[in-house]
């Protein structure tokens, strides 16, 4: 089935670059719908001027042929009545008139239907203002990109400078604010976030970080859909643990983890920690498992449908490390225990460098989780579980600050990265998310 991705947001929020790079990375068709509005605005400017009337618009819409060509380096080439206007539509006189033109219902009707026609039955990334709300309300993925207006003005100003187009930062900011106003207040399909869109605030994110965030969300979700048996297992185990062990789950910020992908770092004192964390986080996860576990028939059967990364714990091979990093970078969340092994007495132990190494190599977000009660149920060495309440506290994701590791050896860096995970788990334990 074709997958469509809707990326909406304010002018200068970075959504164009994001959409273009994303389409290239996942091999989807890219459509810059803003460029289509700009093309019509150019025609209005050339035929009717800035003082256009509704009947001018009718005539223009009826007499226009607009074709969009895919271009590897620049994304789209916009062909207006047979002429390539891709560069011309970026000039300030077009930017100055595009919002009032885009507010015309006839223009919207014409372009929305053309956009749907182009997107039909294909894997696409569509970028604009009303994609998630009007053009593709059933898009599989919807993102809404925002950024502070000063940052947006700075980016747009640099972009214009690079293209040799003269302007001042102040004018760019004024033009953006004006367009924001017209775009959000117009009657026909105003710019707004669809209820089910994921908001990406790009103010403090690099282009690479924006791309990786969106890419991982998409890949993770497509991967999650491919493991239905995992969800079945998860549902059953969750009911059992709720009934018999009174499972309580506490989230610091549910929205912040709903679409999480990265490393999930938890304390470890019992064999039941992996399922306890797995049933508590709202996303599918991969788990590490010792190769020895994959040898007997029953285990093979159980683990067949669970996304496992098999490792030789005493001697991880470069191939298994690479497989782990690839899975993480491809959006699959992975559970790690920074203590390395189960705590012998239920207390949180010193960090071992393994989890830190994975974090430093994959450079993905980290989600600290504190599990309580599993030691009392099944401590190391016990064979029969005892009844005890389980509480899982899910923290908020954080980014590894590589600058704090400057001057350190690789080994020290890995150790510090693991130690930070432990610190954050202990912080959750002490505050219990209150
Ligand atoms: O993304 P952009 O700056 O190139 O968009 C140009 C204008 O087109 C902008 O002022 C809003 C309008 N637009 C729209 O109304 N609906 C879209 N789907 C895309 C752009």
Coordinates of C-alpha atoms and ligand atoms in Angstrom, one line a residue:
X1 CA 0.0 0.0 0.0
X2 CA 1.2 3.5 -0.8
X3 CA 2.4 5.6 2.1
X4 CA 1.9 9.3 2.2
X5 CA 3.8 11.8 4.4
X6 CA 2.3 15.2 5.1
X7 CA 4.7 18.0 6.2
X8 CA 3.0 21.3 7.1
X9 CA 4.3 24.3 8.9
X10 CA 5.2 28.0 8.9
X11 CA 7.3 29.7 6.2
X12 CA 10.9 29.3 7.0
X13 CA 10.4 26.6 9.6
X14 CA 12.8 24.3 7.7
X15 CA 10.0 22.1 6.4
X16 CA 11.1 22.4 2.7
X17 CA 14.6 21.1 3.3
X18 CA 13.3 18.5 5.7
X19 CA 10.6 17.2 3.2
X20 CA 13.1 17.2 0.3
X21 CA 15.8 15.4 2.2
X22 CA 13.3 12.9 3.7
X23 CA 11.8 12.1 0.3
X24 CA 15.3 11.4 -1.0
X25 CA 16.3 9.3 2.0
X26 CA 13.2 7.1 1.8
X27 CA 12.9 7.1 -2.0
X28 CA 9.4 8.7 -2.1
X29 CA 8.1 11.3 -4.6
X30 CA 8.5 14.8 -3.3
X31 CA 6.0 17.6 -3.9
X32 CA 6.5 21.2 -2.9
X33 CA 3.0 22.6 -2.9
X34 CA 4.1 26.0 -1.9
X35 CA 6.0 26.3 -5.2
X36 CA 2.7 25.6 -7.0
X37 CA 1.0 28.5 -5.2
X38 CA 4.0 30.6 -6.1
X39 CA 3.7 29.7 -9.7
X40 CA 0.1 30.8 -9.8
X41 CA 1.1 34.0 -8.0
X42 CA 3.7 34.7 -10.6
X43 CA 1.2 34.4 -13.3
X44 CA -1.2 36.7 -11.4
X45 CA 1.7 39.2 -11.1
X46 CA 2.5 39.1 -14.7
X47 CA -1.0 39.2 -16.1
X48 CA -3.0 41.2 -13.6
X49 CA -0.5 42.8 -11.3
X50 CA -0.8 43.2 -7.5
X51 CA -4.2 44.7 -7.8
X52 CA -5.9 41.5 -9.1
X53 CA -9.6 40.8 -9.1
X54 CA -11.6 37.6 -8.6
X55 CA -12.4 37.4 -12.3
X56 CA -8.6 37.7 -13.1
X57 CA -8.1 34.7 -10.9
X58 CA -10.9 32.7 -12.6
X59 CA -9.3 33.4 -16.0
X60 CA -5.8 32.5 -14.8
X61 CA -6.9 29.2 -13.2
X62 CA -8.8 28.2 -16.4
X63 CA -5.9 28.9 -18.7
X64 CA -3.0 27.5 -16.7
X65 CA -1.0 24.3 -17.2
X66 CA 1.2 23.5 -14.3
X67 CA 3.6 20.5 -14.4
X68 CA 6.0 19.4 -11.7
X69 CA 9.1 17.6 -12.6
X70 CA 11.2 15.6 -10.1
X71 CA 14.8 16.8 -9.8
X72 CA 17.4 15.1 -7.7
X73 CA 19.3 18.1 -6.6
X74 CA 16.6 20.8 -6.3
X75 CA 13.6 18.7 -5.5
X76 CA 11.0 19.9 -8.0
X77 CA 11.2 21.9 -11.2
X78 CA 8.0 24.0 -11.7
X79 CA 6.9 24.3 -15.3
X80 CA 4.3 27.0 -15.8
X81 CA 2.6 27.0 -19.2
X82 CA 5.7 25.2 -20.6
X83 CA 8.3 27.5 -19.0
X84 CA 10.6 26.6 -16.1
X85 CA 9.9 29.2 -13.4
X86 CA 11.6 27.3 -10.5
X87 CA 14.0 30.1 -9.8
X88 CA 11.8 33.1 -10.7
X89 CA 9.1 32.1 -8.1
X90 CA 11.6 32.5 -5.3
X91 CA 12.0 36.2 -5.9
X92 CA 10.7 38.8 -3.4
X93 CA 8.0 40.2 -5.7
X94 CA 6.4 36.7 -5.9
X95 CA 6.8 36.2 -2.1
X96 CA 5.0 39.5 -1.6
X97 CA 1.9 38.5 -3.4
X98 CA 1.7 34.7 -2.9
X99 CA -0.3 34.7 0.4
X100 CA -3.3 36.7 -0.9
X101 CA -3.3 34.6 -4.1
X102 CA -3.1 31.4 -2.1
X103 CA -6.1 32.6 0.0
X104 CA -8.3 32.6 -3.2
X105 CA -10.8 29.7 -3.0
X106 CA -10.5 29.1 -6.8
X107 CA -6.8 28.8 -6.6
X108 CA -7.0 26.4 -3.7
X109 CA -9.6 24.2 -5.5
X110 CA -7.5 24.0 -8.6
X111 CA -4.2 23.2 -6.8
X112 CA -5.6 20.8 -4.1
X113 CA -7.2 18.7 -6.9
X114 CA -3.9 18.7 -8.9
X115 CA -1.9 17.8 -5.7
X116 CA -4.2 14.8 -4.9
X117 CA -3.9 13.7 -8.5
X118 CA -0.1 13.7 -8.4
X119 CA -0.1 11.9 -5.0
X120 CA -2.7 9.2 -5.8
X121 CA -1.4 5.7 -5.3
X122 CA 2.2 6.7 -4.8
X123 CA 4.7 6.8 -1.9
X124 CA 4.9 10.6 -1.5
X125 CA 6.1 13.4 0.7
X126 CA 3.9 16.4 0.3
X127 CA 5.0 19.7 1.9
X128 CA 2.8 22.7 2.5
X129 CA 0.3 24.3 4.8
X130 CA -2.9 22.2 4.5
X131 CA -1.6 18.8 3.5
X132 CA -2.5 17.0 6.8
X133 CA -5.8 18.9 7.2
X134 CA -7.2 19.2 3.6
X135 CA -5.1 17.7 0.8
X136 CA -4.3 14.3 2.4
X137 CA -6.3 14.1 5.6
X138 CA -5.7 10.3 5.7
X139 CA -1.9 10.6 5.3
X140 CA -0.1 7.8 7.1
X141 CA 2.3 10.3 8.7
X142 CA 1.6 14.0 9.5
X143 CA 4.3 16.4 10.8
X144 CA 3.8 20.0 11.7
X145 CA 7.1 22.0 11.8
X146 CA 7.4 25.1 13.9
X147 CA 10.2 27.4 14.8
X148 CA 10.7 30.7 16.5
X149 CA 10.1 33.7 14.1
X150 CA 13.5 35.2 14.6
X151 CA 15.2 31.9 13.8
X152 CA 12.9 31.5 10.7
X153 CA 13.8 35.0 9.5
X154 CA 17.5 34.4 10.0
X155 CA 17.3 31.2 8.0
X156 CA 15.3 32.7 5.1
X157 CA 17.6 35.8 5.0
X158 CA 20.7 33.5 4.7
X159 CA 18.9 31.5 2.0
X160 CA 18.1 34.7 0.0
X161 CA 21.7 36.0 0.4
X162 CA 23.1 32.7 -0.9
X163 CA 20.9 33.0 -4.0
X164 CA 22.2 36.6 -4.4
X165 CA 18.7 38.1 -3.8
X166 CA 18.9 41.5 -2.0
X167 CA 16.9 42.0 1.1
X168 CA 17.2 43.0 4.8
X169 CA 16.7 40.8 7.9
X170 CA 14.0 43.1 9.0
X171 CA 12.1 43.0 5.7
X172 CA 12.3 39.2 5.7
X173 CA 10.9 39.0 9.2
X174 CA 8.1 41.4 8.3
X175 CA 7.2 39.4 5.2
X176 CA 7.2 36.1 7.3
X177 CA 5.0 37.6 10.0
X178 CA 2.6 39.0 7.4
X179 CA 2.4 35.6 5.6
X180 CA 1.9 33.8 8.9
X181 CA -1.0 36.1 9.6
X182 CA -2.7 35.7 6.2
X183 CA -2.0 31.9 6.1
X184 CA -3.4 31.3 9.6
X185 CA -6.5 33.5 9.3
X186 CA -7.7 33.0 5.7
X187 CA -11.1 31.4 5.4
X188 CA -10.3 28.6 3.0
X189 CA -8.0 25.9 4.6
X190 CA -6.0 28.1 7.0
X191 CA -2.7 26.9 8.2
X192 CA -3.1 24.8 11.3
X193 CA -1.8 21.7 12.9
X194 CA -3.9 18.6 12.2
X195 CA -5.1 17.0 15.5
X196 CA -3.1 13.8 14.7
X197 CA 0.1 15.6 13.5
X198 CA 3.4 15.3 15.3
X199 CA 4.8 18.6 16.1
X200 CA 8.5 19.2 15.4
X201 CA 10.0 22.4 16.9
X202 CA 13.0 23.0 14.7
X203 CA 14.3 26.1 16.5
X204 CA 17.2 24.3 18.2
X205 CA 17.5 21.4 15.8
X206 CA 20.1 21.1 13.0
X207 CA 18.8 20.0 9.6
X208 CA 20.3 16.5 10.3
X209 CA 18.6 16.2 13.6
X210 CA 15.2 17.2 12.1
X211 CA 15.7 14.7 9.3
X212 CA 16.8 11.9 11.7
X213 CA 13.8 12.5 14.0
X214 CA 11.2 12.3 11.3
X215 CA 13.0 9.4 9.5
X216 CA 13.1 7.3 12.6
X217 CA 9.5 8.0 13.5
X218 CA 8.4 6.8 10.0
X219 CA 10.7 3.8 10.0
X220 CA 9.8 2.8 13.5
X221 CA 6.1 2.9 12.8
X222 CA 6.4 0.9 9.5
X223 CA 8.5 -1.6 11.4
X224 CA 6.0 -1.8 14.3
X225 CA 3.3 -2.6 11.8
X226 CA 5.3 -5.6 10.6
X227 CA 5.4 -7.3 14.0
X228 CA 1.7 -7.9 14.9
X229 CA 2.5 -11.0 17.0
X230 CA 4.7 -8.9 19.2
X231 CA 1.7 -6.7 20.0
X232 CA -0.4 -9.8 20.8
X233 CA 2.3 -11.1 23.2
X234 CA 2.6 -7.6 24.7
X235 CA -1.1 -7.3 25.3
X236 CA -1.4 -10.7 27.0
X237 CA 1.7 -10.2 29.2
X238 CA 0.4 -6.8 30.2
X239 CA -3.0 -8.1 31.3
X240 CA -1.3 -10.9 33.3
X241 CA 1.1 -8.5 35.0
X242 CA -1.7 -6.0 35.7
X243 CA -3.9 -8.8 37.2
X244 CA -1.2 -10.6 39.3
X245 CA 1.3 -8.0 40.0
X246 CA -0.8 -4.8 40.0
X247 CA 1.4 -3.1 37.4
X248 CA 1.5 0.7 37.7
X249 CA 2.9 2.8 34.9
X250 CA 3.9 6.4 35.5
X251 CA 5.0 8.7 32.6
X252 CA 6.8 11.9 33.1
X253 CA 5.4 13.1 29.8
X254 CA 3.5 10.7 27.7
X255 CA 3.5 12.8 24.6
X256 CA 7.3 13.0 24.7
X257 CA 7.6 9.3 24.5
X258 CA 4.7 8.3 22.3
X259 CA 6.8 8.4 19.1
X260 CA 10.1 7.7 20.8
X261 CA 12.8 5.9 19.0
X262 CA 16.3 5.4 20.4
X263 CA 17.8 3.7 23.4
X264 CA 15.7 2.8 26.4
X265 CA 17.9 2.6 29.5
X266 CA 16.6 0.8 32.5
X267 CA 17.9 -0.5 35.9
X268 CA 18.2 -4.3 36.0
X269 CA 17.7 -6.7 38.9
X270 CA 15.5 -9.5 37.5
X271 CA 14.8 -11.5 34.4
X272 CA 11.4 -10.0 34.2
X273 CA 12.7 -6.5 33.7
X274 CA 12.7 -6.7 29.9
X275 CA 9.0 -7.7 29.7
X276 CA 8.1 -5.2 32.5
X277 CA 9.7 -2.3 30.4
X278 CA 8.3 -3.7 27.1
X279 CA 4.7 -3.6 28.3
X280 CA 5.1 -0.2 29.9
X281 CA 6.4 1.9 27.0
X282 CA 3.9 2.8 24.3
X283 CA 6.0 1.6 21.4
X284 CA 7.5 -1.6 20.1
X285 CA 11.1 -2.4 21.1
X286 CA 14.0 -4.7 20.3
X287 CA 15.7 -6.7 23.0
X288 CA 19.2 -8.1 23.4
X289 CA 19.4 -11.7 24.1
X290 CA 22.3 -14.1 24.8
X291 CA 23.0 -16.5 21.9
X292 CA 22.7 -19.5 24.3
X293 CA 19.0 -18.7 24.6
X294 CA 18.4 -19.4 21.0
X295 CA 19.4 -23.0 21.1
X296 CA 16.5 -24.8 22.6
X297 CA 13.3 -25.5 20.7
X298 CA 10.9 -23.8 23.2
X299 CA 12.9 -20.6 23.4
X300 CA 13.3 -20.5 19.6
X301 CA 9.5 -20.7 19.3
X302 CA 8.9 -18.0 21.9
X303 CA 11.6 -15.6 20.5
X304 CA 10.7 -16.2 16.9
X305 CA 8.2 -13.3 16.8
X306 CA 10.0 -11.0 19.3
X307 CA 12.4 -8.6 17.7
X308 CA 15.7 -9.8 19.2
X309 CA 19.3 -8.9 18.7
X310 CA 21.3 -11.9 19.4
X311 CA 24.7 -11.3 21.0
X312 CA 27.6 -13.2 22.4
X313 CA 27.8 -11.2 25.7
X314 CA 31.4 -12.1 26.5
X315 CA 32.6 -11.4 23.0
X316 CA 30.4 -9.1 20.9
X317 CA 31.5 -9.2 17.3
X318 CA 31.9 -6.1 15.1
X319 CA 29.1 -7.4 13.0
X320 CA 26.7 -7.7 16.0
X321 CA 27.6 -4.2 17.1
X322 CA 27.0 -2.9 13.6
X323 CA 23.7 -4.7 13.5
X324 CA 22.7 -2.9 16.8
X325 CA 23.7 0.5 15.6
X326 CA 21.9 0.0 12.3
X327 CA 18.7 -1.1 14.0
X328 CA 18.8 2.0 16.3
X329 CA 19.5 4.4 13.5
X330 CA 16.7 2.8 11.4
X331 CA 14.3 3.8 14.1
X332 CA 13.9 0.6 16.2
X333 CA 14.0 1.4 19.9
X334 CA 16.3 -0.9 21.9
X335 CA 16.3 -1.8 25.6
X336 CA 19.7 -1.7 27.3
X337 CA 20.8 -2.1 30.9
X338 CA 23.7 0.3 31.7
X339 CA 24.5 -1.8 34.8
X340 CA 25.5 -4.6 32.3
X341 CA 24.1 -7.4 34.3
X342 CA 21.4 -8.0 37.0
X343 CA 21.9 -6.4 40.4
X344 CA 22.6 -9.1 43.0
X345 CA 20.7 -7.4 45.7
X346 CA 18.1 -5.2 44.0
X347 CA 20.1 -1.9 44.4
X348 CA 21.2 0.1 41.4
X349 CA 24.8 -0.9 40.5
X350 CA 27.7 1.0 39.0
X351 CA 27.5 1.7 35.2
X352 CA 29.4 -0.6 32.7
X353 CA 30.5 1.0 29.5
X354 CA 28.6 -1.2 27.0
X355 CA 25.3 0.8 26.9
X356 CA 27.4 4.0 26.6
X357 CA 29.3 2.6 23.6
X358 CA 26.0 1.9 21.8
X359 CA 24.7 5.4 22.7
X360 CA 27.9 7.1 21.4
X361 CA 28.0 5.1 18.2
X362 CA 24.3 5.4 17.3
X363 CA 23.8 9.0 18.6
X364 CA 20.1 8.5 19.2
X365 CA 17.9 9.9 22.0
X366 CA 18.0 8.0 25.3
X367 CA 14.9 7.3 27.5
X368 CA 15.6 6.5 31.1
X369 CA 13.2 4.1 32.8
X370 CA 13.1 3.0 36.5
X371 CA 11.6 -0.4 37.3
X372 CA 10.6 -1.1 40.9
X373 CA 9.4 -4.4 42.5
X374 CA 10.8 -6.9 40.0
X375 CA 13.6 -7.9 42.3
X376 CA 11.0 -8.9 45.0
X377 CA 9.2 -11.0 42.4
X378 CA 12.1 -12.8 40.9
X379 CA 15.6 -12.0 42.2
X380 CA 18.8 -13.4 40.7
X381 CA 19.0 -17.1 41.5
X382 CA 15.3 -17.6 42.3
X383 CA 13.3 -20.0 40.2
X384 CA 9.7 -19.4 41.5
X385 CA 8.2 -15.9 41.3
X386 CA 6.7 -14.3 44.4
X387 CA 3.8 -11.9 44.3
X388 CA 4.8 -8.2 44.6
X389 CA 3.6 -5.0 43.0
X390 CA 5.5 -3.7 39.9
X391 CA 5.9 0.0 39.2
X392 CA 7.5 1.3 36.1
X393 CA 8.5 5.0 35.8
X394 CA 9.1 6.2 32.3
X395 CA 11.2 9.4 32.2
X396 CA 11.7 11.9 29.4
X397 CA 14.2 11.4 26.5
X398 CA 17.5 13.3 26.5
X399 CA 20.3 13.8 24.0
X400 CA 23.8 12.8 24.6
X401 CA 25.9 16.0 25.0
X402 CA 29.1 15.0 23.2
X403 CA 30.8 18.3 24.1
X404 CA 31.0 17.2 27.7
X405 CA 33.3 14.3 26.6
X406 CA 35.9 16.4 24.8
X407 CA 39.4 15.3 25.6
X408 CA 38.3 12.0 26.9
X409 CA 39.4 8.6 25.6
X410 CA 36.8 6.4 23.9
X411 CA 36.7 4.1 26.9
X412 CA 36.2 7.0 29.3
X413 CA 33.5 8.5 27.0
X414 CA 31.5 5.2 27.0
X415 CA 31.8 4.9 30.7
X416 CA 30.6 8.5 31.2
X417 CA 27.7 8.0 28.8
X418 CA 26.6 4.9 30.7
X419 CA 27.1 6.7 34.1
X420 CA 24.8 9.4 32.9
X421 CA 22.1 6.9 32.2
X422 CA 22.4 5.5 35.7
X423 CA 22.3 9.0 37.2
X424 CA 19.1 9.7 35.3
X425 CA 17.5 6.4 36.4
X426 CA 18.5 7.2 40.0
X427 CA 17.0 10.7 39.7
X428 CA 13.7 9.1 38.6
X429 CA 13.9 6.7 41.5
X430 CA 14.4 9.6 44.0
X431 CA 11.8 11.8 42.6
X432 CA 9.4 9.1 41.4
X433 CA 8.3 11.5 38.6
X434 CA 6.4 13.7 41.1
Ligands
LIG1 O1 6.2 27.2 1.4 P1 6.2 28.5 0.6 O2 6.8 29.6 1.4 O3 6.9 28.3 -0.7 O4 4.7 28.8 0.3 C1 4.3 30.0 -0.4 C2 2.9 30.4 0.0 O5 1.9 29.5 -0.5 C3 2.7 30.6 1.5 O6 2.4 32.0 1.8 C4 1.4 29.9 1.8 C5 1.0 29.3 0.5 N1 0.7 27.8 0.6 C6 -0.6 27.4 0.9 O7 -1.4 28.2 1.2 N2 -0.9 26.1 1.0 C7 0.1 25.2 0.7 N3 -0.2 23.9 0.8 C8 1.4 25.6 0.4 C9 1.7 26.9 0.4

